[in-house]
Amino acid sequence: MATLARLQARSTSMGQQYYYRNSVVDVFRKKENDAAVKIQSWFRGCQVRAYIRHLHTVATTIQKWWRGYLGRQRYQLIVKIQRRWRGYKIRKYCFNYYYLKEYLKAVSETNDAVREALEEFAEMKDREEKKADLEREEKKRDYQARKTHYLLSTKQIPGIYNSPFRKDPDPWELRLQKAKPLTHRRPKVKQTHSVSLSDWLACTSARSFPRSEILPPIDRKPCQGPFRPVAEVLEQRYRPLEPTLRVADPLDGLKEARREVQRQEWARNVNDNMFLPFSSYHKNKKYIPTLHLSSKYGSDSYGRQHFRDENPKRWICDKDFQTVLPSFDLFSKYGKLYSKAGQIV
Amino acid sequence: MSQRQVLQVFEQYQKARTQFVQTVAELATRPQNIETLQNAGVMSLLRPLLLDVVPTIQQTAVLALGRLANYNDDLAEAVVKGGILPQLVYSLVEQNRFYKKAAAFVLRAVGKHSPQLAQAIVDCGALDTLVVCLEDFDPGVREAAAWAFSYIARHNAELSQAVVDAGAVPLLVLCIQEPEIALKGIAASALSDIAKHSPELAQTVVDVGAIAHLAQMILNPDAKLKRQVLSALSQIAKHSVNMAEMVVEAEIFPVVLTCLKDKDDYVKKNASTLIREIAKHTPELSQLIVNAGGVAAVIDCIASCKGNIRLPGIMMLGYVAAHSENLAMAVIISKGVPMLSVCLSEEPEDHIKAAATWALGQIGRHTPEHARAVVVTNTLPVLLSLYMSTESSEDLQIKSKKALKNILQQCTYLPALEPLLYDAPPNILKHVVGQFSKVLPHDCKARRLFVTSGGLKKIQEIKAEPGSLLQEYINSINSCYPEEIVRYYSPGYSDTLLQRVDSYQPLTH
């Protein structure tokens, strides 16, 4: 009884405990269930994939055999085409026999050309060298002949190269005849200066100072006597010229300038006749008169005729101007100077 | 004593010093005097004169020193040990051009003997002063400085690097552009000595634009200058494909081919060296040379000279033929093979023969056509004799064996192979017989010829181990012929016949 009572007392708690323990495990149960499901699904997936792979390989093998069989049936045609194509490819692109032959021919032609060119070059070099040698020889012999020109034969005495017992004179004799004897070295003749302005200017420059080889010793005693100091004398002697503008200009400057202009124009102009027009240039040109002449009112009143000439018909009266004020001296002699032809009295 | 007499003493002393130094300088020009001078202790006497008051004595003393140091390396070492170099370097900067020329001469004379002496020169800081001399106005000073640089840089790569670091290369390129021929030549040789050691040094020379100027100078008529220029270009081109291409881009072809026709032998040699260095890198460069007609020019050049001058040309032909069979065919149609056979038979030197055999091997190894072209000129017996001869050097023997093997593996021209059947040693014989065994089964005319010329007989006489390659070849040849013929030619057949005669009992009726 007591146990029963105890048990009954604990029954609720036990029920709770029981419920609690079950519910606690429930969470894990779910997790574990999921995990188990996952593992199983993965493993089944592997199995299926392996099976499918196996099926694939088998199918591939069968297809391989079948296609090979089909291909061998169609063997002749396809392989014929491939054969022809491969042969063509090799012959045309990889090893073109004819191209090689052409290339080798071109190479041998180039070789021949190069050989020829080099031969020519070597020959040319040879020739140049020989020519240079010959020239040198010639120059040497010429110099020898000039040095020994005195061995030339004269009218009286035959020279050593012109022995009377020989038929022809020795070629050296002919060379001696042609050679000009060597001259002694003579001092050069000084050129005479033409006197002109620029020369005078030049000879007063410092460079033309007469200089001797040896400078005079510095501590020379001054010469005795009524001599001016040397520096002064030299200064006076070598004072530079200061010409006026009139002297500095050349006399015929104007003429020169004119001649220069003429020369330039002569060089520049196409037609020497300056003011004559080209003959046919103005043929079709219409003459356009000036405004001055083409107006119906005639030319304007201008110029000497208008200002100076007298036209009695147009005078308004007979009398002259009255001189109220004495006129300028400037105009007093107008018309009276040299002759009575002036009409103003 | 009056002032005048005192001054006279000094004048006498000066005269004596001048005379001494001038006589020593003159005596030093002759080699036989130098020993005596050395024993008399001329070095210790010349040293104080280097610091003399009078400039002419200084200069003559330096000149004498240079001539002494030029003669042998003991004296040069004495110059270095005597501490003269720093003094020279110091005064080089200040003095006039005669002194500079003489001092540069001393540096050159010391530096030329060995790398250690050249290193001593570099260590005392002479390179910077020499670079200053290279910028001088006087061409003689520049020439002396450039010459000194060239001798220093000649020894090894470190010294060349020191020269480059001192900044000499741009100035040398400027010197090349000067009008004086001697200066150009020395500057070109200096650049060549710098560039020859390594690709990096060659690259420094190329970077200053030396190639264009060197290429222009090929046209100059002076022979010595051409030698140096061609040598410089070949030292640059030898290092890598890029440099060779750069040299070719400077448009040296076809001008270089005219140098192959020059009168001077060394110009020809250097020109063919240059072409060889360009040809050896890639097939494209060789193709370029072939297209420009270079092969014909080189063959003509080989024909016109003798000895060591031919060597670069022969090697060039080998390199060109080695690249591809088309190029080898180009060499063949340019008539290279007869020339090479002539070289092979004429030349006494082993290394030239070795080069010629190598070249022939490269030409003949590509296809049966090529091999035929090579053996037609009767080269195989010559090669064989070279291989067998005991006088040939090892190098020659190895090369001729290789060439023989290469050619034999492609050779199908039987008349040329037959003489080899008689003389060849077993290792060569196996190749020869192998070639026969390849050709005979297919060609009946050749079979007939083989029998009538006695080749079959010779084959039977060859003793070969059963199961070896040689025996197989022999068997395959024998199988081309009917049984009776083979038995007829086998050795001892006459004996067997006689035996049969002996053992034959005539039928008595």
PDB file of N, CA, C and O in Angstrom, chain B residues 217-281:
ATOM      1  N   MET B 217      81.218  51.559 -91.766  1.00  0.00           N
ATOM      2  CA  MET B 217      82.655  51.570 -92.032  1.00  0.00           C
ATOM      3  C   MET B 217      83.121  50.373 -92.830  1.00  0.00           C
ATOM      4  O   MET B 217      84.289  50.318 -93.186  1.00  0.00           O
ATOM      5  N   ILE B 218      82.230  49.415 -93.089  1.00  0.00           N
ATOM      6  CA  ILE B 218      82.646  48.265 -93.888  1.00  0.00           C
ATOM      7  C   ILE B 218      83.069  48.718 -95.276  1.00  0.00           C
ATOM      8  O   ILE B 218      83.902  48.100 -95.920  1.00  0.00           O
ATOM      9  N   LEU B 219      82.491  49.846 -95.738  1.00  0.00           N
ATOM     10  CA  LEU B 219      82.788  50.257 -97.103  1.00  0.00           C
ATOM     11  C   LEU B 219      84.125  50.954 -97.236  1.00  0.00           C
ATOM     12  O   LEU B 219      84.580  51.223 -98.331  1.00  0.00           O
ATOM     13  N   ASN B 220      84.781  51.255 -96.112  1.00  0.00           N
ATOM     14  CA  ASN B 220      86.036  51.988 -96.167  1.00  0.00           C
ATOM     15  C   ASN B 220      87.117  51.171 -96.857  1.00  0.00           C
ATOM     16  O   ASN B 220      87.226  49.983 -96.627  1.00  0.00           O
ATOM     17  N   PRO B 221      87.949  51.781 -97.720  1.00  0.00           N
ATOM     18  CA  PRO B 221      88.929  50.962 -98.436  1.00  0.00           C
ATOM     19  C   PRO B 221      90.115  50.487 -97.595  1.00  0.00           C
ATOM     20  O   PRO B 221      90.810  49.574 -98.003  1.00  0.00           O
ATOM     21  N   ASP B 222      90.340  51.073 -96.408  1.00  0.00           N
ATOM     22  CA  ASP B 222      91.527  50.691 -95.647  1.00  0.00           C
ATOM     23  C   ASP B 222      91.395  49.274 -95.091  1.00  0.00           C
ATOM     24  O   ASP B 222      90.408  48.921 -94.470  1.00  0.00           O
ATOM     25  N   ALA B 223      92.438  48.440 -95.317  1.00  0.00           N
ATOM     26  CA  ALA B 223      92.316  47.014 -94.973  1.00  0.00           C
ATOM     27  C   ALA B 223      92.306  46.791 -93.467  1.00  0.00           C
ATOM     28  O   ALA B 223      91.522  46.010 -92.947  1.00  0.00           O
ATOM     29  N   LYS B 224      93.193  47.509 -92.748  1.00  0.00           N
ATOM     30  CA  LYS B 224      93.278  47.280 -91.296  1.00  0.00           C
ATOM     31  C   LYS B 224      91.978  47.652 -90.616  1.00  0.00           C
ATOM     32  O   LYS B 224      91.527  46.973 -89.693  1.00  0.00           O
ATOM     33  N   LEU B 225      91.396  48.763 -91.075  1.00  0.00           N
ATOM     34  CA  LEU B 225      90.130  49.188 -90.470  1.00  0.00           C
ATOM     35  C   LEU B 225      89.060  48.151 -90.696  1.00  0.00           C
ATOM     36  O   LEU B 225      88.301  47.805 -89.791  1.00  0.00           O
ATOM     37  N   LYS B 226      89.018  47.613 -91.927  1.00  0.00           N
ATOM     38  CA  LYS B 226      87.999  46.598 -92.219  1.00  0.00           C
ATOM     39  C   LYS B 226      88.171  45.391 -91.321  1.00  0.00           C
ATOM     40  O   LYS B 226      87.188  44.825 -90.831  1.00  0.00           O
ATOM     41  N   ARG B 227      89.411  44.989 -91.078  1.00  0.00           N
ATOM     42  CA  ARG B 227      89.642  43.844 -90.194  1.00  0.00           C
ATOM     43  C   ARG B 227      88.990  44.067 -88.856  1.00  0.00           C
ATOM     44  O   ARG B 227      88.296  43.198 -88.325  1.00  0.00           O
ATOM     45  N   GLN B 228      89.287  45.242 -88.272  1.00  0.00           N
ATOM     46  CA  GLN B 228      88.785  45.493 -86.915  1.00  0.00           C
ATOM     47  C   GLN B 228      87.276  45.575 -86.897  1.00  0.00           C
ATOM     48  O   GLN B 228      86.629  45.057 -85.988  1.00  0.00           O
ATOM     49  N   VAL B 229      86.717  46.248 -87.905  1.00  0.00           N
ATOM     50  CA  VAL B 229      85.256  46.437 -87.921  1.00  0.00           C
ATOM     51  C   VAL B 229      84.558  45.099 -88.040  1.00  0.00           C
ATOM     52  O   VAL B 229      83.590  44.805 -87.331  1.00  0.00           O
ATOM     53  N   LEU B 230      85.053  44.245 -88.965  1.00  0.00           N
ATOM     54  CA  LEU B 230      84.408  42.946 -89.150  1.00  0.00           C
ATOM     55  C   LEU B 230      84.560  42.096 -87.901  1.00  0.00           C
ATOM     56  O   LEU B 230      83.631  41.376 -87.514  1.00  0.00           O
ATOM     57  N   SER B 231      85.735  42.196 -87.259  1.00  0.00           N
ATOM     58  CA  SER B 231      85.906  41.428 -86.036  1.00  0.00           C
ATOM     59  C   SER B 231      84.942  41.904 -84.961  1.00  0.00           C
ATOM     60  O   SER B 231      84.331  41.091 -84.248  1.00  0.00           O
ATOM     61  N   ALA B 232      84.764  43.226 -84.846  1.00  0.00           N
ATOM     62  CA  ALA B 232      83.837  43.760 -83.838  1.00  0.00           C
ATOM     63  C   ALA B 232      82.416  43.260 -84.086  1.00  0.00           C
ATOM     64  O   ALA B 232      81.723  42.811 -83.169  1.00  0.00           O
ATOM     65  N   LEU B 233      81.987  43.325 -85.352  1.00  0.00           N
ATOM     66  CA  LEU B 233      80.613  42.891 -85.654  1.00  0.00           C
ATOM     67  C   LEU B 233      80.441  41.411 -85.364  1.00  0.00           C
ATOM     68  O   LEU B 233      79.393  40.985 -84.881  1.00  0.00           O
ATOM     69  N   SER B 234      81.482  40.601 -85.665  1.00  0.00           N
ATOM     70  CA  SER B 234      81.307  39.176 -85.417  1.00  0.00           C
ATOM     71  C   SER B 234      81.296  38.879 -83.922  1.00  0.00           C
ATOM     72  O   SER B 234      80.554  38.009 -83.470  1.00  0.00           O
ATOM     73  N   GLN B 235      82.054  39.621 -83.112  1.00  0.00           N
ATOM     74  CA  GLN B 235      82.010  39.395 -81.663  1.00  0.00           C
ATOM     75  C   GLN B 235      80.647  39.766 -81.107  1.00  0.00           C
ATOM     76  O   GLN B 235      80.185  39.170 -80.141  1.00  0.00           O
ATOM     77  N   ILE B 236      80.017  40.793 -81.696  1.00  0.00           N
ATOM     78  CA  ILE B 236      78.680  41.155 -81.224  1.00  0.00           C
ATOM     79  C   ILE B 236      77.678  40.096 -81.640  1.00  0.00           C
ATOM     80  O   ILE B 236      76.831  39.660 -80.865  1.00  0.00           O
ATOM     81  N   ALA B 237      77.769  39.655 -82.905  1.00  0.00           N
ATOM     82  CA  ALA B 237      76.727  38.773 -83.435  1.00  0.00           C
ATOM     83  C   ALA B 237      76.778  37.383 -82.860  1.00  0.00           C
ATOM     84  O   ALA B 237      75.799  36.647 -82.938  1.00  0.00           O
ATOM     85  N   LYS B 238      77.924  36.993 -82.255  1.00  0.00           N
ATOM     86  CA  LYS B 238      78.038  35.584 -81.908  1.00  0.00           C
ATOM     87  C   LYS B 238      77.222  35.199 -80.688  1.00  0.00           C
ATOM     88  O   LYS B 238      76.988  34.025 -80.449  1.00  0.00           O
ATOM     89  N   HIS B 239      76.776  36.205 -79.877  1.00  0.00           N
ATOM     90  CA  HIS B 239      76.212  35.829 -78.579  1.00  0.00           C
ATOM     91  C   HIS B 239      74.799  35.299 -78.649  1.00  0.00           C
ATOM     92  O   HIS B 239      74.462  34.343 -77.963  1.00  0.00           O
ATOM     93  N   SER B 240      73.923  35.940 -79.399  1.00  0.00           N
ATOM     94  CA  SER B 240      72.532  35.484 -79.387  1.00  0.00           C
ATOM     95  C   SER B 240      71.858  35.831 -80.702  1.00  0.00           C
ATOM     96  O   SER B 240      72.377  36.605 -81.501  1.00  0.00           O
ATOM     97  N   VAL B 241      70.639  35.236 -80.836  1.00  0.00           N
ATOM     98  CA  VAL B 241      69.893  35.432 -82.080  1.00  0.00           C
ATOM     99  C   VAL B 241      69.529  36.896 -82.259  1.00  0.00           C
ATOM    100  O   VAL B 241      69.619  37.448 -83.361  1.00  0.00           O
ATOM    101  N   ASN B 242      69.140  37.550 -81.148  1.00  0.00           N
ATOM    102  CA  ASN B 242      68.746  38.966 -81.246  1.00  0.00           C
ATOM    103  C   ASN B 242      69.852  39.819 -81.796  1.00  0.00           C
ATOM    104  O   ASN B 242      69.647  40.660 -82.668  1.00  0.00           O
ATOM    105  N   MET B 243      71.059  39.590 -81.262  1.00  0.00           N
ATOM    106  CA  MET B 243      72.172  40.428 -81.710  1.00  0.00           C
ATOM    107  C   MET B 243      72.508  40.143 -83.155  1.00  0.00           C
ATOM    108  O   MET B 243      72.809  41.070 -83.922  1.00  0.00           O
ATOM    109  N   ALA B 244      72.445  38.867 -83.521  1.00  0.00           N
ATOM    110  CA  ALA B 244      72.732  38.551 -84.915  1.00  0.00           C
ATOM    111  C   ALA B 244      71.707  39.234 -85.823  1.00  0.00           C
ATOM    112  O   ALA B 244      72.047  39.775 -86.882  1.00  0.00           O
ATOM    113  N   GLU B 245      70.439  39.237 -85.369  1.00  0.00           N
ATOM    114  CA  GLU B 245      69.406  39.886 -86.185  1.00  0.00           C
ATOM    115  C   GLU B 245      69.656  41.382 -86.275  1.00  0.00           C
ATOM    116  O   GLU B 245      69.453  41.996 -87.326  1.00  0.00           O
ATOM    117  N   MET B 246      70.111  41.959 -85.161  1.00  0.00           N
ATOM    118  CA  MET B 246      70.382  43.409 -85.207  1.00  0.00           C
ATOM    119  C   MET B 246      71.508  43.720 -86.156  1.00  0.00           C
ATOM    120  O   MET B 246      71.475  44.726 -86.881  1.00  0.00           O
ATOM    121  N   VAL B 247      72.523  42.860 -86.154  1.00  0.00           N
ATOM    122  CA  VAL B 247      73.639  43.103 -87.075  1.00  0.00           C
ATOM    123  C   VAL B 247      73.160  42.982 -88.511  1.00  0.00           C
ATOM    124  O   VAL B 247      73.535  43.785 -89.377  1.00  0.00           O
ATOM    125  N   VAL B 248      72.280  41.997 -88.765  1.00  0.00           N
ATOM    126  CA  VAL B 248      71.788  41.824 -90.134  1.00  0.00           C
ATOM    127  C   VAL B 248      70.913  43.002 -90.532  1.00  0.00           C
ATOM    128  O   VAL B 248      70.946  43.446 -91.684  1.00  0.00           O
ATOM    129  N   GLU B 249      70.140  43.531 -89.557  1.00  0.00           N
ATOM    130  CA  GLU B 249      69.266  44.661 -89.890  1.00  0.00           C
ATOM    131  C   GLU B 249      70.041  45.903 -90.274  1.00  0.00           C
ATOM    132  O   GLU B 249      69.487  46.810 -90.885  1.00  0.00           O
ATOM    133  N   ALA B 250      71.309  45.974 -89.880  1.00  0.00           N
ATOM    134  CA  ALA B 250      72.123  47.128 -90.266  1.00  0.00           C
ATOM    135  C   ALA B 250      72.537  47.054 -91.722  1.00  0.00           C
ATOM    136  O   ALA B 250      73.403  47.815 -92.165  1.00  0.00           O
ATOM    137  N   GLU B 251      71.923  46.135 -92.465  1.00  0.00           N
ATOM    138  CA  GLU B 251      72.121  46.049 -93.919  1.00  0.00           C
ATOM    139  C   GLU B 251      73.559  45.786 -94.303  1.00  0.00           C
ATOM    140  O   GLU B 251      74.125  46.508 -95.125  1.00  0.00           O
ATOM    141  N   ILE B 252      74.164  44.787 -93.671  1.00  0.00           N
ATOM    142  CA  ILE B 252      75.527  44.483 -94.068  1.00  0.00           C
ATOM    143  C   ILE B 252      75.568  43.624 -95.322  1.00  0.00           C
ATOM    144  O   ILE B 252      76.563  43.620 -96.041  1.00  0.00           O
ATOM    145  N   PHE B 253      74.455  42.835 -95.562  1.00  0.00           N
ATOM    146  CA  PHE B 253      74.431  42.069 -96.808  1.00  0.00           C
ATOM    147  C   PHE B 253      73.891  42.963 -97.904  1.00  0.00           C
ATOM    148  O   PHE B 253      72.896  43.624 -97.712  1.00  0.00           O
ATOM    149  N   PRO B 254      74.361  42.957 -99.133  1.00  0.00           N
ATOM    150  CA  PRO B 254      75.462  42.144 -99.655  1.00  0.00           C
ATOM    151  C   PRO B 254      76.835  42.816 -99.602  1.00  0.00           C
ATOM    152  O   PRO B 254      77.759  42.336-100.244  1.00  0.00           O
ATOM    153  N   VAL B 255      76.977  43.911 -98.840  1.00  0.00           N
ATOM    154  CA  VAL B 255      78.281  44.600 -98.837  1.00  0.00           C
ATOM    155  C   VAL B 255      79.392  43.711 -98.279  1.00  0.00           C
ATOM    156  O   VAL B 255      80.529  43.748 -98.739  1.00  0.00           O
ATOM    157  N   VAL B 256      79.018  42.916 -97.263  1.00  0.00           N
ATOM    158  CA  VAL B 256      80.027  42.074 -96.623  1.00  0.00           C
ATOM    159  C   VAL B 256      80.626  41.086 -97.619  1.00  0.00           C
ATOM    160  O   VAL B 256      81.785  40.690 -97.493  1.00  0.00           O
ATOM    161  N   LEU B 257      79.840  40.728 -98.644  1.00  0.00           N
ATOM    162  CA  LEU B 257      80.347  39.770 -99.608  1.00  0.00           C
ATOM    163  C   LEU B 257      81.510  40.354-100.420  1.00  0.00           C
ATOM    164  O   LEU B 257      82.379  39.608-100.879  1.00  0.00           O
ATOM    165  N   THR B 258      81.531  41.684-100.601  1.00  0.00           N
ATOM    166  CA  THR B 258      82.671  42.262-101.301  1.00  0.00           C
ATOM    167  C   THR B 258      83.938  42.145-100.460  1.00  0.00           C
ATOM    168  O   THR B 258      85.038  42.053-100.998  1.00  0.00           O
ATOM    169  N   CYS B 259      83.770  42.143 -99.124  1.00  0.00           N
ATOM    170  CA  CYS B 259      84.956  41.992 -98.289  1.00  0.00           C
ATOM    171  C   CYS B 259      85.566  40.615 -98.442  1.00  0.00           C
ATOM    172  O   CYS B 259      86.755  40.430 -98.174  1.00  0.00           O
ATOM    173  N   LEU B 260      84.712  39.639 -98.877  1.00  0.00           N
ATOM    174  CA  LEU B 260      85.254  38.310 -99.068  1.00  0.00           C
ATOM    175  C   LEU B 260      86.198  38.257-100.260  1.00  0.00           C
ATOM    176  O   LEU B 260      86.908  37.280-100.448  1.00  0.00           O
ATOM    177  N   LYS B 261      86.173  39.315-101.084  1.00  0.00           N
ATOM    178  CA  LYS B 261      87.035  39.320-102.254  1.00  0.00           C
ATOM    179  C   LYS B 261      88.232  40.235-102.058  1.00  0.00           C
ATOM    180  O   LYS B 261      88.928  40.572-103.007  1.00  0.00           O
ATOM    181  N   ASP B 262      88.436  40.651-100.820  1.00  0.00           N
ATOM    182  CA  ASP B 262      89.500  41.622-100.579  1.00  0.00           C
ATOM    183  C   ASP B 262      90.871  40.996-100.770  1.00  0.00           C
ATOM    184  O   ASP B 262      91.036  39.795-100.679  1.00  0.00           O
ATOM    185  N   LYS B 263      91.873  41.862-100.981  1.00  0.00           N
ATOM    186  CA  LYS B 263      93.222  41.330-101.177  1.00  0.00           C
ATOM    187  C   LYS B 263      93.788  40.801 -99.856  1.00  0.00           C
ATOM    188  O   LYS B 263      94.578  39.860 -99.833  1.00  0.00           O
ATOM    189  N   ASP B 264      93.403  41.463 -98.758  1.00  0.00           N
ATOM    190  CA  ASP B 264      94.014  41.139 -97.478  1.00  0.00           C
ATOM    191  C   ASP B 264      93.393  39.863 -96.920  1.00  0.00           C
ATOM    192  O   ASP B 264      92.179  39.732 -96.848  1.00  0.00           O
ATOM    193  N   ASP B 265      94.242  38.919 -96.474  1.00  0.00           N
ATOM    194  CA  ASP B 265      93.729  37.631 -96.017  1.00  0.00           C
ATOM    195  C   ASP B 265      92.906  37.737 -94.758  1.00  0.00           C
ATOM    196  O   ASP B 265      91.903  37.038 -94.595  1.00  0.00           O
ATOM    197  N   TYR B 266      93.355  38.601 -93.841  1.00  0.00           N
ATOM    198  CA  TYR B 266      92.643  38.659 -92.577  1.00  0.00           C
ATOM    199  C   TYR B 266      91.291  39.321 -92.703  1.00  0.00           C
ATOM    200  O   TYR B 266      90.391  39.037 -91.929  1.00  0.00           O
ATOM    201  N   VAL B 267      91.165  40.217 -93.701  1.00  0.00           N
ATOM    202  CA  VAL B 267      89.829  40.767 -93.961  1.00  0.00           C
ATOM    203  C   VAL B 267      88.901  39.647 -94.391  1.00  0.00           C
ATOM    204  O   VAL B 267      87.752  39.551 -93.933  1.00  0.00           O
ATOM    205  N   LYS B 268      89.392  38.769 -95.270  1.00  0.00           N
ATOM    206  CA  LYS B 268      88.568  37.640 -95.717  1.00  0.00           C
ATOM    207  C   LYS B 268      88.202  36.764 -94.529  1.00  0.00           C
ATOM    208  O   LYS B 268      87.042  36.334 -94.391  1.00  0.00           O
ATOM    209  N   LYS B 269      89.191  36.517 -93.682  1.00  0.00           N
ATOM    210  CA  LYS B 269      88.922  35.623 -92.556  1.00  0.00           C
ATOM    211  C   LYS B 269      87.876  36.220 -91.639  1.00  0.00           C
ATOM    212  O   LYS B 269      86.938  35.541 -91.217  1.00  0.00           O
ATOM    213  N   ASN B 270      88.028  37.501 -91.326  1.00  0.00           N
ATOM    214  CA  ASN B 270      87.059  38.111 -90.420  1.00  0.00           C
ATOM    215  C   ASN B 270      85.678  38.207 -91.048  1.00  0.00           C
ATOM    216  O   ASN B 270      84.673  38.059 -90.354  1.00  0.00           O
ATOM    217  N   ALA B 271      85.644  38.447 -92.371  1.00  0.00           N
ATOM    218  CA  ALA B 271      84.337  38.513 -93.023  1.00  0.00           C
ATOM    219  C   ALA B 271      83.649  37.162 -92.964  1.00  0.00           C
ATOM    220  O   ALA B 271      82.439  37.068 -92.679  1.00  0.00           O
ATOM    221  N   SER B 272      84.407  36.078 -93.234  1.00  0.00           N
ATOM    222  CA  SER B 272      83.754  34.770 -93.180  1.00  0.00           C
ATOM    223  C   SER B 272      83.418  34.385 -91.740  1.00  0.00           C
ATOM    224  O   SER B 272      82.416  33.692 -91.505  1.00  0.00           O
ATOM    225  N   THR B 273      84.205  34.886 -90.761  1.00  0.00           N
ATOM    226  CA  THR B 273      83.827  34.651 -89.365  1.00  0.00           C
ATOM    227  C   THR B 273      82.493  35.306 -89.057  1.00  0.00           C
ATOM    228  O   THR B 273      81.636  34.720 -88.401  1.00  0.00           O
ATOM    229  N   LEU B 274      82.341  36.545 -89.530  1.00  0.00           N
ATOM    230  CA  LEU B 274      81.079  37.253 -89.279  1.00  0.00           C
ATOM    231  C   LEU B 274      79.903  36.499 -89.870  1.00  0.00           C
ATOM    232  O   LEU B 274      78.878  36.290 -89.212  1.00  0.00           O
ATOM    233  N   ILE B 275      80.068  36.024 -91.111  1.00  0.00           N
ATOM    234  CA  ILE B 275      78.953  35.318 -91.757  1.00  0.00           C
ATOM    235  C   ILE B 275      78.683  34.016 -91.012  1.00  0.00           C
ATOM    236  O   ILE B 275      77.525  33.617 -90.819  1.00  0.00           O
ATOM    237  N   ARG B 276      79.728  33.363 -90.549  1.00  0.00           N
ATOM    238  CA  ARG B 276      79.521  32.124 -89.791  1.00  0.00           C
ATOM    239  C   ARG B 276      78.750  32.395 -88.515  1.00  0.00           C
ATOM    240  O   ARG B 276      77.828  31.665 -88.158  1.00  0.00           O
ATOM    241  N   GLU B 277      79.133  33.451 -87.786  1.00  0.00           N
ATOM    242  CA  GLU B 277      78.455  33.719 -86.519  1.00  0.00           C
ATOM    243  C   GLU B 277      76.972  34.015 -86.732  1.00  0.00           C
ATOM    244  O   GLU B 277      76.142  33.703 -85.899  1.00  0.00           O
ATOM    245  N   ILE B 278      76.671  34.680 -87.867  1.00  0.00           N
ATOM    246  CA  ILE B 278      75.261  34.953 -88.126  1.00  0.00           C
ATOM    247  C   ILE B 278      74.544  33.679 -88.520  1.00  0.00           C
ATOM    248  O   ILE B 278      73.433  33.411 -88.092  1.00  0.00           O
ATOM    249  N   ALA B 279      75.198  32.838 -89.347  1.00  0.00           N
ATOM    250  CA  ALA B 279      74.500  31.671 -89.892  1.00  0.00           C
ATOM    251  C   ALA B 279      74.233  30.622 -88.841  1.00  0.00           C
ATOM    252  O   ALA B 279      73.322  29.820 -89.005  1.00  0.00           O
ATOM    253  N   LYS B 280      75.019  30.603 -87.750  1.00  0.00           N
ATOM    254  CA  LYS B 280      74.894  29.436 -86.907  1.00  0.00           C
ATOM    255  C   LYS B 280      73.681  29.470 -85.998  1.00  0.00           C
ATOM    256  O   LYS B 280      73.329  28.462 -85.417  1.00  0.00           O
ATOM    257  N   HIS B 281      73.002  30.654 -85.873  1.00  0.00           N
ATOM    258  CA  HIS B 281      71.943  30.722 -84.865  1.00  0.00           C
ATOM    259  C   HIS B 281      70.655  30.027 -85.276  1.00  0.00           C
ATOM    260  O   HIS B 281      70.185  29.142 -84.583  1.00  0.00           O
TER     261      HIS B 281
END
